[in-house]
Structure formats: C-alpha cells, structure tokens
mmCIF file of C-alpha atoms in Angstrom:
data_model
loop_
_atom_site.group_PDB
_atom_site.id
_atom_site.type_symbol
_atom_site.label_atom_id
_atom_site.label_comp_id
_atom_site.label_asym_id
_atom_site.label_seq_id
_atom_site.Cartn_x
_atom_site.Cartn_y
_atom_site.Cartn_z
ATOM 1 C CA MET A 401 -67.112 -11.623 -11.178
ATOM 2 C CA THR A 402 -66.333 -14.247 -8.536
ATOM 3 C CA ARG A 403 -65.050 -16.566 -11.223
ATOM 4 C CA TYR A 404 -62.826 -13.802 -12.581
ATOM 5 C CA MET A 405 -61.433 -13.094 -9.111
ATOM 6 C CA SER A 406 -60.717 -16.780 -8.502
ATOM 7 C CA MET A 407 -58.892 -16.995 -11.827
ATOM 8 C CA SER A 408 -56.814 -13.896 -10.997
ATOM 9 C CA ASP A 409 -55.981 -15.338 -7.564
ATOM 10 C CA THR A 410 -54.914 -18.567 -9.240
ATOM 11 C CA LEU A 411 -52.661 -16.657 -11.624
ATOM 12 C CA ARG A 412 -51.151 -14.715 -8.723
ATOM 13 C CA GLN A 413 -50.457 -17.918 -6.821
ATOM 14 C CA LYS A 414 -48.934 -19.467 -9.932
ATOM 15 C CA ASN A 415 -46.687 -16.425 -10.479
ATOM 16 C CA ALA A 416 -45.665 -16.445 -6.814
ATOM 17 C CA VAL A 417 -44.761 -20.124 -6.996
ATOM 18 C CA GLU A 418 -42.804 -19.602 -10.216
ATOM 19 C CA SER A 419 -40.909 -16.619 -8.759
ATOM 20 C CA ALA A 420 -40.167 -18.590 -5.581
ATOM 21 C CA CYS A 421 -38.888 -21.490 -7.685
ATOM 22 C CA ALA A 422 -36.802 -19.069 -9.734
ATOM 23 C CA VAL A 423 -35.295 -17.579 -6.556
ATOM 24 C CA SER A 424 -34.509 -21.021 -5.156
ATOM 25 C CA MET A 425 -32.915 -22.029 -8.476
ATOM 26 C CA ASP A 426 -30.851 -18.844 -8.471
ATOM 27 C CA GLU A 427 -29.701 -19.598 -4.930
ATOM 28 C CA LYS A 428 -28.722 -23.148 -5.940
ATOM 29 C CA VAL A 429 -26.811 -21.862 -8.953
ATOM 30 C CA ALA A 430 -25.095 -19.242 -6.799
ATOM 31 C CA LYS A 431 -24.105 -21.878 -4.280
ATOM 32 C CA LYS A 432 -22.708 -24.053 -7.067
ATOM 33 C CA LYS A 433 -20.771 -21.166 -8.577
ATOM 34 C CA ASP A 434 -19.623 -19.762 -5.258
ATOM 35 C CA PRO A 435 -19.097 -22.586 -2.750
ATOM 36 C CA GLU A 436 -18.204 -21.792 0.808
ATOM 37 C CA LYS A 437 -14.539 -20.797 0.820
ATOM 38 C CA PRO A 438 -12.486 -18.337 2.858
ATOM 39 C CA SER A 439 -11.956 -14.836 1.533
ATOM 40 C CA VAL A 440 -8.395 -14.311 0.282
ATOM 41 C CA LYS A 441 -7.178 -10.761 -0.182
ATOM 42 C CA LEU A 442 -4.027 -9.301 -1.664
ATOM 43 C CA TRP A 443 -4.232 -6.371 0.755
ATOM 44 C CA PHE A 444 -7.428 -4.639 -0.562
ATOM 45 C CA LEU A 445 -7.686 -6.732 -3.754
ATOM 46 C CA ASP A 446 -9.978 -9.758 -3.410
ATOM 47 C CA ILE A 447 -8.450 -12.792 -5.157
ATOM 48 C CA SER A 448 -10.888 -15.401 -3.809
ATOM 49 C CA ASP A 449 -12.123 -16.238 -7.334
ATOM 50 C CA PHE A 450 -8.634 -17.252 -8.464
ATOM 51 C CA GLY A 451 -7.459 -20.864 -8.236
ATOM 52 C CA ARG A 452 -5.448 -22.011 -5.229
ATOM 53 C CA THR A 453 -2.218 -22.140 -7.234
ATOM 54 C CA SER A 454 -2.759 -18.629 -8.577
ATOM 55 C CA GLN A 455 -3.527 -17.332 -5.068
ATOM 56 C CA PHE A 456 -0.343 -18.861 -3.694
ATOM 57 C CA LEU A 457 1.797 -17.503 -6.543
ATOM 58 C CA LEU A 458 0.306 -14.012 -6.254
ATOM 59 C CA LEU A 459 0.751 -13.816 -2.470
ATOM 60 C CA SER A 460 4.258 -15.322 -2.544
ATOM 61 C CA THR A 461 5.385 -13.011 -5.338
ATOM 62 C CA ALA A 462 3.955 -10.012 -3.504
ATOM 63 C CA ILE A 463 5.808 -10.999 -0.290
ATOM 64 C CA PHE A 464 9.086 -11.482 -2.158
ATOM 65 C CA VAL A 465 8.805 -8.163 -3.975
ATOM 66 C CA ALA A 466 7.754 -6.176 -0.884
ATOM 67 C CA TYR A 467 10.424 -7.531 1.449
ATOM 68 C CA LEU A 468 13.235 -7.609 -1.099
ATOM 69 C CA ILE A 469 12.584 -3.901 -1.674
ATOM 70 C CA TYR A 470 12.404 -3.412 2.108
ATOM 71 C CA GLY A 471 15.753 -5.097 2.750
ATOM 72 C CA TYR A 472 17.490 -3.485 -0.203
ATOM 73 C CA LEU A 473 16.411 0.020 0.793
ATOM 74 C CA GLN A 474 17.306 -0.532 4.453
ATOM 75 C CA GLU A 475 20.849 -1.519 3.548
ATOM 76 C CA LEU A 476 21.060 1.186 0.877
ATOM 77 C CA ILE A 477 20.131 3.942 3.340
ATOM 78 C CA PHE A 478 22.931 2.941 5.700
ATOM 79 C CA ARG A 479 25.459 2.967 2.856
ATOM 80 C CA LEU A 480 25.646 6.668 3.711
ATOM 81 C CA LYS A 481 28.287 6.465 6.447
ATOM 82 C CA GLU A 482 27.204 9.807 7.911
ATOM 83 C CA PHE A 483 23.696 8.423 8.406
ATOM 84 C CA ARG A 484 24.754 5.431 10.534
ATOM 85 C CA PRO A 485 24.310 7.237 13.894
ATOM 86 C CA PHE A 486 20.776 8.294 12.865
ATOM 87 C CA GLY A 487 19.029 4.915 12.894
ATOM 88 C CA TRP A 488 16.489 6.165 15.421
ATOM 89 C CA TYR A 489 15.543 9.042 13.117
ATOM 90 C CA LEU A 490 14.848 6.540 10.333
ATOM 91 C CA THR A 491 12.642 4.652 12.793
ATOM 92 C CA LEU A 492 10.811 7.921 13.552
ATOM 93 C CA VAL A 493 10.085 8.398 9.840
ATOM 94 C CA GLN A 494 8.981 4.756 9.583
ATOM 95 C CA PHE A 495 6.625 5.085 12.568
ATOM 96 C CA LEU A 496 5.120 8.267 11.130
ATOM 97 C CA CYS A 497 4.435 6.483 7.833
ATOM 98 C CA TYR A 498 2.903 3.475 9.602
ATOM 99 C CA LEU A 499 0.744 5.831 11.679
ATOM 100 C CA LEU A 500 -0.599 7.534 8.554
ATOM 101 C CA PHE A 501 -1.104 4.214 6.748
ATOM 102 C CA GLY A 502 -2.983 2.814 9.733
ATOM 103 C CA LEU A 503 -5.185 5.907 9.924
ATOM 104 C CA LEU A 504 -5.946 5.669 6.205
ATOM 105 C CA GLU A 505 -6.765 1.959 6.477
ATOM 106 C CA MET A 506 -9.065 2.600 9.450
ATOM 107 C CA TYR A 507 -10.836 5.294 7.416
ATOM 108 C CA VAL A 508 -11.271 2.978 4.423
ATOM 109 C CA ARG A 509 -12.538 0.125 6.592
ATOM 110 C CA LYS A 510 -14.626 2.603 8.668
ATOM 111 C CA ASN A 511 -13.490 1.072 11.929
ATOM 112 C CA PHE A 512 -12.379 3.631 14.536
ATOM 113 C CA THR A 513 -13.329 1.766 17.705
ATOM 114 C CA ARG A 514 -10.589 1.014 20.253
ATOM 115 C CA LYS A 515 -10.926 -2.255 22.183
ATOM 116 C CA ILE A 516 -7.536 -2.572 23.915
ATOM 117 C CA PRO A 517 -6.804 -0.271 26.914
ATOM 118 C CA LEU A 518 -4.309 2.553 26.452
ATOM 119 C CA LYS A 519 -2.085 1.078 29.203
ATOM 120 C CA THR A 520 -1.578 -2.031 27.093
ATOM 121 C CA TYR A 521 -0.892 0.094 24.025
ATOM 122 C CA ALA A 522 1.694 2.093 25.972
ATOM 123 C CA LEU A 523 3.573 -1.157 26.667
ATOM 124 C CA LEU A 524 3.117 -2.409 23.097
ATOM 125 C CA ALA A 525 4.392 0.894 21.733
ATOM 126 C CA PHE A 526 7.488 0.740 23.930
ATOM 127 C CA LEU A 527 8.276 -2.822 22.786
ATOM 128 C CA THR A 528 7.622 -1.917 19.150
ATOM 129 C CA VAL A 529 9.947 1.066 19.421
ATOM 130 C CA ALA A 530 12.646 -1.131 20.964
ATOM 131 C CA THR A 531 12.231 -3.851 18.315
ATOM 132 C CA MET A 532 12.299 -1.667 15.220
ATOM 133 C CA GLY A 533 14.564 1.101 16.509
ATOM 134 C CA LEU A 534 17.301 -1.224 17.728
ATOM 135 C CA SER A 535 16.964 -3.361 14.596
ATOM 136 C CA ASN A 536 17.314 -0.350 12.275
ATOM 137 C CA THR A 537 20.226 1.051 14.273
ATOM 138 C CA SER A 538 22.069 -2.299 14.256
ATOM 139 C CA VAL A 539 22.359 -2.175 10.441
ATOM 140 C CA GLY A 540 24.863 0.659 10.870
ATOM 141 C CA TYR A 541 27.170 -1.670 12.842
ATOM 142 C CA LEU A 542 26.569 -5.131 11.296
ATOM 143 C CA ASN A 543 26.530 -6.777 7.915
ATOM 144 C CA TYR A 544 22.924 -6.963 6.722
ATOM 145 C CA PRO A 545 23.022 -10.802 6.360
ATOM 146 C CA THR A 546 23.998 -11.087 10.033
ATOM 147 C CA GLN A 547 21.064 -8.916 11.018
ATOM 148 C CA VAL A 548 18.700 -11.069 8.919
ATOM 149 C CA ILE A 549 20.014 -14.269 10.523
ATOM 150 C CA PHE A 550 19.413 -12.793 13.977
ATOM 151 C CA LYS A 551 15.860 -11.870 12.988
ATOM 152 C CA CYS A 552 15.300 -15.449 11.773
ATOM 153 C CA CYS A 553 15.950 -16.597 15.354
ATOM 154 C CA LYS A 554 12.908 -14.864 16.782
ATOM 155 C CA LEU A 555 11.858 -18.230 18.241
ATOM 156 C CA ILE A 556 14.498 -17.977 20.989
ATOM 157 C CA PRO A 557 13.177 -14.862 22.777
ATOM 158 C CA VAL A 558 9.573 -15.837 21.954
ATOM 159 C CA MET A 559 9.989 -19.160 23.754
ATOM 160 C CA VAL A 560 11.740 -17.573 26.725
ATOM 161 C CA GLY A 561 9.169 -14.768 26.861
ATOM 162 C CA SER A 562 6.194 -17.147 26.664
ATOM 163 C CA ILE A 563 7.663 -19.277 29.458
ATOM 164 C CA LEU A 564 8.106 -16.222 31.675
ATOM 165 C CA ILE A 565 4.944 -14.286 30.694
ATOM 166 C CA GLN A 566 2.385 -17.024 29.921
ATOM 167 C CA GLY A 567 3.901 -20.003 31.755
ATOM 168 C CA ARG A 568 3.962 -22.253 28.690
ATOM 169 C CA ARG A 569 5.816 -25.548 28.374
ATOM 170 C CA TYR A 570 7.597 -26.822 25.282
ATOM 171 C CA ASN A 571 8.380 -30.288 23.948
ATOM 172 C CA CYS A 572 11.729 -31.766 22.913
ATOM 173 C CA LEU A 573 11.329 -30.678 19.277
ATOM 174 C CA ASP A 574 10.875 -27.028 20.240
ATOM 175 C CA VAL A 575 13.880 -27.152 22.571
ATOM 176 C CA SER A 576 15.964 -28.846 19.847
ATOM 177 C CA ALA A 577 14.864 -26.157 17.387
ATOM 178 C CA MET A 578 15.975 -23.449 19.799
ATOM 179 C CA PHE A 579 19.386 -25.080 20.309
ATOM 180 C CA CYS A 580 19.888 -25.406 16.534
ATOM 181 C CA MET A 581 19.149 -21.709 16.156
ATOM 182 C CA VAL A 582 21.434 -20.722 19.015
ATOM 183 C CA ILE A 583 24.363 -22.761 17.674
ATOM 184 C CA GLY A 584 23.793 -21.580 14.080
ATOM 185 C CA LEU A 585 23.535 -17.996 15.265
ATOM 186 C CA ILE A 586 26.784 -18.205 17.238
ATOM 187 C CA LEU A 587 28.661 -19.786 14.310
ATOM 188 C CA PHE A 588 27.279 -17.226 11.843
ATOM 189 C CA THR A 589 28.323 -14.374 14.136
ATOM 190 C CA LEU A 590 31.811 -15.868 14.576
ATOM 191 C CA ALA A 591 32.151 -16.159 10.796
ATOM 192 C CA ASP A 592 31.098 -12.534 10.412
ATOM 193 C CA SER A 593 33.595 -11.358 13.040
ATOM 194 C CA SER A 594 36.444 -13.272 11.370
ATOM 195 C CA VAL A 595 35.967 -11.970 7.815
ATOM 196 C CA SER A 596 34.282 -8.578 8.232
ATOM 197 C CA PRO A 597 36.580 -5.641 8.986
ATOM 198 C CA ASN A 598 33.571 -3.523 10.035
ATOM 199 C CA PHE A 599 32.227 -6.045 12.569
ATOM 200 C CA ASN A 600 31.159 -4.293 15.753
ATOM 201 C CA THR A 601 30.069 -6.041 18.955
ATOM 202 C CA TYR A 602 27.784 -3.075 19.676
ATOM 203 C CA GLY A 603 25.666 -4.098 16.674
ATOM 204 C CA VAL A 604 25.284 -7.625 18.087
ATOM 205 C CA ILE A 605 24.115 -6.152 21.403
ATOM 206 C CA LEU A 606 21.584 -3.936 19.606
ATOM 207 C CA ILE A 607 20.072 -6.719 17.498
ATOM 208 C CA SER A 608 20.005 -9.063 20.527
ATOM 209 C CA LEU A 609 18.055 -6.485 22.530
ATOM 210 C CA ALA A 610 15.745 -6.022 19.537
ATOM 211 C CA LEU A 611 15.093 -9.778 19.514
ATOM 212 C CA CYS A 612 14.318 -9.764 23.244
ATOM 213 C CA ALA A 613 11.778 -6.987 22.724
ATOM 214 C CA ASP A 614 10.401 -8.885 19.718
ATOM 215 C CA GLY A 615 9.899 -11.982 21.844
ATOM 216 C CA ALA A 616 8.006 -10.004 24.455
ATOM 217 C CA ILE A 617 5.850 -8.082 21.984
ATOM 218 C CA GLY A 618 4.527 -11.254 20.346
ATOM 219 C CA ASN A 619 3.287 -12.613 23.656
ATOM 220 C CA VAL A 620 1.767 -9.289 24.760
ATOM 221 C CA GLN A 621 -0.017 -8.888 21.401
ATOM 222 C CA GLU A 622 -1.362 -12.435 21.490
ATOM 223 C CA LYS A 623 -2.671 -12.011 25.029
ATOM 224 C CA ALA A 624 -4.273 -8.629 24.243
ATOM 225 C CA MET A 625 -5.904 -9.824 21.006
ATOM 226 C CA LYS A 626 -7.399 -12.879 22.714
ATOM 227 C CA GLN A 627 -8.810 -10.833 25.588
ATOM 228 C CA HIS A 628 -10.202 -7.914 23.569
ATOM 229 C CA GLU A 629 -10.585 -9.326 20.001
ATOM 230 C CA ALA A 630 -8.944 -6.281 18.434
ATOM 231 C CA SER A 631 -8.162 -5.952 14.724
ATOM 232 C CA ASN A 632 -4.676 -5.735 13.239
ATOM 233 C CA THR A 633 -5.406 -2.235 11.946
ATOM 234 C CA GLU A 634 -6.245 -0.987 15.439
ATOM 235 C CA ILE A 635 -3.052 -2.466 16.909
ATOM 236 C CA VAL A 636 -0.896 -0.975 14.152
ATOM 237 C CA PHE A 637 -2.432 2.490 14.479
ATOM 238 C CA TYR A 638 -2.181 2.849 18.261
ATOM 239 C CA SER A 639 1.125 1.013 18.713
ATOM 240 C CA TYR A 640 2.940 3.032 16.077
ATOM 241 C CA GLY A 641 1.110 6.260 16.934
ATOM 242 C CA ILE A 642 2.165 6.176 20.603
ATOM 243 C CA GLY A 643 5.592 4.853 19.607
ATOM 244 C CA PHE A 644 6.103 7.821 17.286
ATOM 245 C CA PHE A 645 5.823 10.216 20.219
ATOM 246 C CA TYR A 646 8.137 8.027 22.323
ATOM 247 C CA ILE A 647 10.872 8.284 19.690
ATOM 248 C CA LEU A 648 10.265 11.988 19.049
ATOM 249 C CA ILE A 649 10.581 12.840 22.750
ATOM 250 C CA GLY A 650 13.671 10.641 23.069
ATOM 251 C CA LEU A 651 15.388 12.283 20.088
ATOM 252 C CA LEU A 652 14.586 15.788 21.344
ATOM 253 C CA LEU A 653 15.852 15.051 24.858
ATOM 254 C CA SER A 654 19.051 13.405 23.582
ATOM 255 C CA GLY A 655 19.747 16.250 21.162
ATOM 256 C CA ASN A 656 19.926 13.928 18.134
ATOM 257 C CA PHE A 657 16.795 15.164 16.394
ATOM 258 C CA PHE A 658 18.133 18.347 14.797
ATOM 259 C CA PRO A 659 21.475 16.905 13.547
ATOM 260 C CA ALA A 660 19.547 14.058 11.896
ATOM 261 C CA PHE A 661 16.954 16.491 10.527
ATOM 262 C CA ASP A 662 19.660 18.731 9.041
ATOM 263 C CA PHE A 663 21.459 15.773 7.462
ATOM 264 C CA CYS A 664 18.248 14.403 5.923
ATOM 265 C CA ARG A 665 17.373 17.853 4.606
ATOM 266 C CA GLU A 666 20.716 17.911 2.769
ATOM 267 C CA HIS A 667 20.144 14.398 1.344
ATOM 268 C CA PRO A 668 16.345 14.186 0.891
ATOM 269 C CA ILE A 669 16.300 11.484 -1.798
ATOM 270 C CA GLN A 670 18.688 9.098 -0.006
ATOM 271 C CA THR A 671 16.899 9.541 3.338
ATOM 272 C CA TYR A 672 13.259 10.637 3.087
ATOM 273 C CA GLY A 673 12.726 9.205 -0.401
ATOM 274 C CA TYR A 674 14.203 5.806 0.381
ATOM 275 C CA GLY A 675 12.682 5.903 3.862
ATOM 276 C CA LEU A 676 9.176 6.389 2.458
ATOM 277 C CA LEU A 677 9.550 3.472 0.033
ATOM 278 C CA PHE A 678 11.125 1.441 2.833
ATOM 279 C CA SER A 679 8.099 2.097 5.073
ATOM 280 C CA ILE A 680 5.532 1.412 2.346
ATOM 281 C CA SER A 681 7.119 -1.922 1.421
ATOM 282 C CA GLY A 682 7.332 -2.982 5.081
ATOM 283 C CA TYR A 683 3.728 -2.064 5.849
ATOM 284 C CA ILE A 684 2.333 -3.804 2.771
ATOM 285 C CA GLY A 685 4.588 -6.821 3.335
ATOM 286 C CA VAL A 686 3.052 -7.428 6.762
ATOM 287 C CA ALA A 687 -0.446 -7.443 5.210
ATOM 288 C CA PHE A 688 0.659 -9.941 2.540
ATOM 289 C CA VAL A 689 2.168 -12.299 5.123
ATOM 290 C CA LEU A 690 -1.012 -12.210 7.236
ATOM 291 C CA SER A 691 -3.080 -13.045 4.131
ATOM 292 C CA LEU A 692 -0.784 -15.969 3.288
ATOM 293 C CA VAL A 693 -1.042 -17.329 6.836
ATOM 294 C CA LYS A 694 -4.833 -17.037 6.756
ATOM 295 C CA ALA A 695 -5.173 -18.712 3.349
ATOM 296 C CA PHE A 696 -2.512 -21.444 3.456
ATOM 297 C CA GLY A 697 -1.441 -21.842 7.081
ATOM 298 C CA ALA A 698 1.707 -21.195 9.082
ATOM 299 C CA LEU A 699 3.783 -23.947 7.448
ATOM 300 C CA ILE A 700 3.506 -22.495 3.939
ATOM 301 C CA ALA A 701 3.987 -18.962 5.261
ATOM 302 C CA VAL A 702 7.167 -19.909 7.127
ATOM 303 C CA THR A 703 8.507 -21.667 4.030
ATOM 304 C CA VAL A 704 7.901 -18.616 1.840
ATOM 305 C CA THR A 705 9.314 -16.102 4.343
ATOM 306 C CA THR A 706 12.364 -18.300 5.020
ATOM 307 C CA CYS A 707 13.070 -18.554 1.283
ATOM 308 C CA ARG A 708 12.620 -14.802 1.050
ATOM 309 C CA LYS A 709 15.183 -14.226 3.794
ATOM 310 C CA ALA A 710 17.629 -16.613 2.133
ATOM 311 C CA ILE A 711 17.278 -14.766 -1.181
ATOM 312 C CA THR A 712 17.650 -11.443 0.655
ATOM 313 C CA ILE A 713 20.983 -12.612 2.078
ATOM 314 C CA VAL A 714 22.187 -13.828 -1.339
ATOM 315 C CA LEU A 715 21.183 -10.555 -3.025
ATOM 316 C CA SER A 716 22.884 -8.602 -0.255
ATOM 317 C CA PHE A 717 26.172 -10.310 -1.109
ATOM 318 C CA LEU A 718 25.575 -9.689 -4.839
ATOM 319 C CA PHE A 719 24.452 -6.045 -4.711
ATOM 320 C CA PHE A 720 26.708 -4.831 -1.913
ATOM 321 C CA SER A 721 30.309 -6.041 -1.912
ATOM 322 C CA LYS A 722 31.299 -7.748 1.350
ATOM 323 C CA PRO A 723 33.621 -10.612 2.391
ATOM 324 C CA PHE A 724 32.265 -14.157 2.185
ATOM 325 C CA THR A 725 33.034 -17.512 3.818
ATOM 326 C CA PHE A 726 31.301 -20.899 3.487
ATOM 327 C CA GLN A 727 30.752 -20.905 7.241
ATOM 328 C CA TYR A 728 27.906 -18.489 6.460
ATOM 329 C CA VAL A 729 26.221 -21.250 4.429
ATOM 330 C CA TRP A 730 26.209 -24.186 6.820
ATOM 331 C CA SER A 731 25.599 -22.059 9.931
ATOM 332 C CA GLY A 732 22.648 -20.485 8.113
ATOM 333 C CA LEU A 733 21.366 -23.953 7.183
ATOM 334 C CA LEU A 734 21.524 -24.888 10.873
ATOM 335 C CA VAL A 735 19.253 -21.940 11.639
ATOM 336 C CA VAL A 736 16.852 -23.050 8.873
ATOM 337 C CA LEU A 737 16.818 -26.562 10.384
ATOM 338 C CA GLY A 738 15.805 -25.035 13.705
ATOM 339 C CA ILE A 739 12.979 -23.115 12.027
ATOM 340 C CA TYR A 740 11.562 -26.248 10.425
ATOM 341 C CA LEU A 741 11.873 -28.311 13.597
ATOM 342 C CA ASN A 742 9.723 -25.696 15.298
ATOM 343 C CA VAL A 743 7.206 -25.676 12.431
ATOM 344 C CA TYR A 744 7.082 -29.488 12.449
ATOM 345 C CA SER A 745 6.359 -29.568 16.176
ATOM 346 C CA LYS A 746 3.357 -27.265 15.650
ATOM 347 C CA ASN A 747 2.030 -29.041 12.537
ATOM 348 C CA ARG A 748 3.121 -32.621 13.171
ATOM 349 C CA ALA A 749 -0.117 -34.327 12.087
ATOM 350 C CA SER A 750 -0.494 -32.442 8.799
ATOM 351 C CA MET A 751 3.215 -32.714 7.952
ATOM 352 C CA ASP A 752 3.257 -36.455 8.702
ATOM 353 C CA GLN A 753 0.320 -36.855 6.331
ATOM 354 C CA VAL A 754 2.137 -34.875 3.626
ATOM 355 C CA ILE A 755 5.291 -36.965 4.108
ATOM 356 C CA CYS A 756 3.328 -40.236 3.931
ATOM 357 C CA ASP A 757 1.509 -39.113 0.784
ATOM 358 C CA THR A 758 4.782 -38.065 -0.839
ATOM 359 C CA VAL A 759 6.495 -41.372 0.031
ATOM 360 C CA SER A 760 3.541 -43.389 -1.286
ATOM 361 C CA ARG A 761 3.551 -41.428 -4.550
ATOM 362 C CA VAL A 762 7.278 -41.994 -4.991
ATOM 363 C CA GLU A 763 6.845 -45.728 -4.303
ATOM 364 C CA THR A 764 3.980 -45.946 -6.796
ATOM 365 C CA CYS A 765 6.051 -44.103 -9.400
ATOM 366 C CA LEU A 766 9.042 -46.416 -8.856
ATOM 367 C CA LYS A 767 6.864 -49.532 -9.034
ATOM 368 C CA SER A 768 5.291 -48.371 -12.302
ATOM 369 C CA LYS A 769 8.721 -47.694 -13.779
ATOM 370 C CA LYS A 770 9.946 -51.155 -12.721
ATOM 371 C CA SER A 771 6.917 -52.810 -14.302
ATOM 372 C CA ASN A 772 7.478 -50.821 -17.519
ATOM 373 C CA TYR A 773 11.125 -51.917 -17.626
ATOM 374 C CA ARG A 774 10.093 -55.543 -17.092
ATOM 375 C CA ASN A 775 7.574 -55.341 -19.932
ATOM 376 C CA ILE A 776 10.230 -53.864 -22.196
ATOM 377 C CA LEU A 777 12.672 -56.670 -21.310
ATOM 378 C CA VAL A 778 10.011 -59.328 -21.912
ATOM 379 C CA GLU A 779 9.211 -57.838 -25.317
ATOM 380 C CA VAL A 780 12.915 -57.788 -26.203
#
C-alpha cells in the first residue's frame, strides 16, 4: 500500500512538472508570437497584429477619407446662401452629435468617472464653442481654402497662449516657424482679397478669433490632463455637453434659433443630413489622428495631416468653382515651411538621424553605380 502511494505521488509530481513545463513553453511561444508592442487601434478596431506599413496606410487612409468628407460637407452646407447666417446653428447640431457620440463611447468603454473639475470644463466648453462656432461661421464669409490655411497656422496663437498662460520660452527655430506662418498667412489672405469677389474682412476676423481660442484651449487642455490624468472621452463629453447648452442659450437669447430651425426644417437633407455626416466624420477623424500620433509620433502625424489639408484645398478648387492665382501656391508653401520648422525643432535628434541615414544611403547608391559604370567601361 505504501509502495502504491509512493508510486502515485511520483506520477503526480511527474504530471505537475510536465504541466508546468508545458505552461512555460506556452508562455515562451506566446512571447515569441506576440512581442511587447504598443496597441494600435483604428478607433475600436485593433490593428496591432498588422505590419507597420499596413498600420500606417490604414490610419492615413482613414484620416484622409474622414477629413476630406468633413471639409467637403462643410463647404457644401454653406453653398446654400440662405444658410450662411446660421453657422452657429450648425455648430449646435455638431455639438449635440459630439455629445451623443461621447456618451456612447463612455458607455462602451464603461468609464463614467469625472476627474477634471466642472469649473475647468466650463472654461474648456467656452473655448471650444468659440473655436468651432467662429470657424464654422467664417466659412460663410471666406473661401474654404483661406479658412484651411488659417487653421494650419494654429502654432501662432498656441505659442502666444503658452507664453502667457504657462510661461514657456521658445528657440529661434520656433520663432522662425511662426514668422513664416504669419508672412504666408498675410500673403494668402491678400491673394484671396484680390481675386475673390466674395471676400469679406468679417470672415478674417472670425477665423482669427477662432484661432486665438484654439491656442488657448490647447494649453488649458494640456494643463488639465497633466494635473488630473483625464481621458480624451471624458474631455469630449463634458466640453461639448456644456458647450451645447452655451450655444443653445445664446441662440435663444439672440433670437436666431427659430429662424435657423425653420430653415433647416424646410431643407432637412442639405442641413441636418449633411450636418450629421459632417459631425460623424469630424469625430472619427479626431480619433484616427490621435491613434496615428500614438503609433508613429508627431512628425508622421503632422506630415499626413498637412498633406490632407493640401489635398483638401486642391479638391476645393476642383469641386467648387472659385478664382485662382499662383500666389496661393507659394504663400501656402511658406506656411508649410513654417509647420516643418516647428516640427523639426521638436524632433531635431530623430530628424537629424533620418537625414543622415538618407544621405548615407544616397551616397552608397551613387558609389555603387559609379563602380558598376567603371566595371562596364573596363570590360568594354
């Protein structure tokens, strides 16, 4: 009996060792198959198992599609001349959609906790309302390419706002980038005023105020997120939720709510239909950009979004007839130069490494070609 028990104990120990070895082997195999790498998501779709090239192409394509639809619908809505005074009502619809999307995303992620104080959200909501409301309204008074160029120059108010709010200091590259943007912006606006019969200085004032609010909101968001470690979903939900009531109260007090409501009721497809698609594309586009920044860094993200804006401007001239001058081209390139000077100043070490690697590859390629030519000549 004792012998039988010792044999059974031996078998149990052997089985335990074998199972432990099997578990450790499984863990090793899992580690080999799934090495430590950051999670990459195309909104809710996990694309971490795809190759890096496939991830980049998927995210870039998604950003292009989302924001090209966003820009096209925004300009298309304001093709209705009667709708041009109702830019704030469009912003109200957009805020309502963002509020519902944020609530749905919080429900899916099961995260309803609020970390940032309501006082901070009241300020963020006001700045968000100013940024998006003034930007939407400016489309009724400016060519869409001019509005896009102004939005490309977000660095200007961001730098001024960070100096005033956070006391930051900037180097010569950042200052040079800002001056390039300022000069390019002035020249682009002058070109627009000289060739566009519908140019309105009021639109320039609106988009400039929107940029100022945009510069302030970035600094306030950054400071709040660092202090309270809040999620993007939380910020979107509360900022747009409070902002929705700001706009609603403002429209009711100004008496513009019911005229806009009546007009949209008469043209539901051109207003509510396009407005819903406009809001969906904008909301999803923000999520795609954040995923691209997280996966590939700010340099790649800026490159993709800058190319997207350039294509948006080109398509705007193709889809919607408007006067054109080559001053648009080189003043826009000056703005792009300012963007990349700013990106270079923030990523100087990595970009220098990329430049050195590229130069060395080109030199190696040229040397190999020269040696091949020499061999051919010797053989001849």
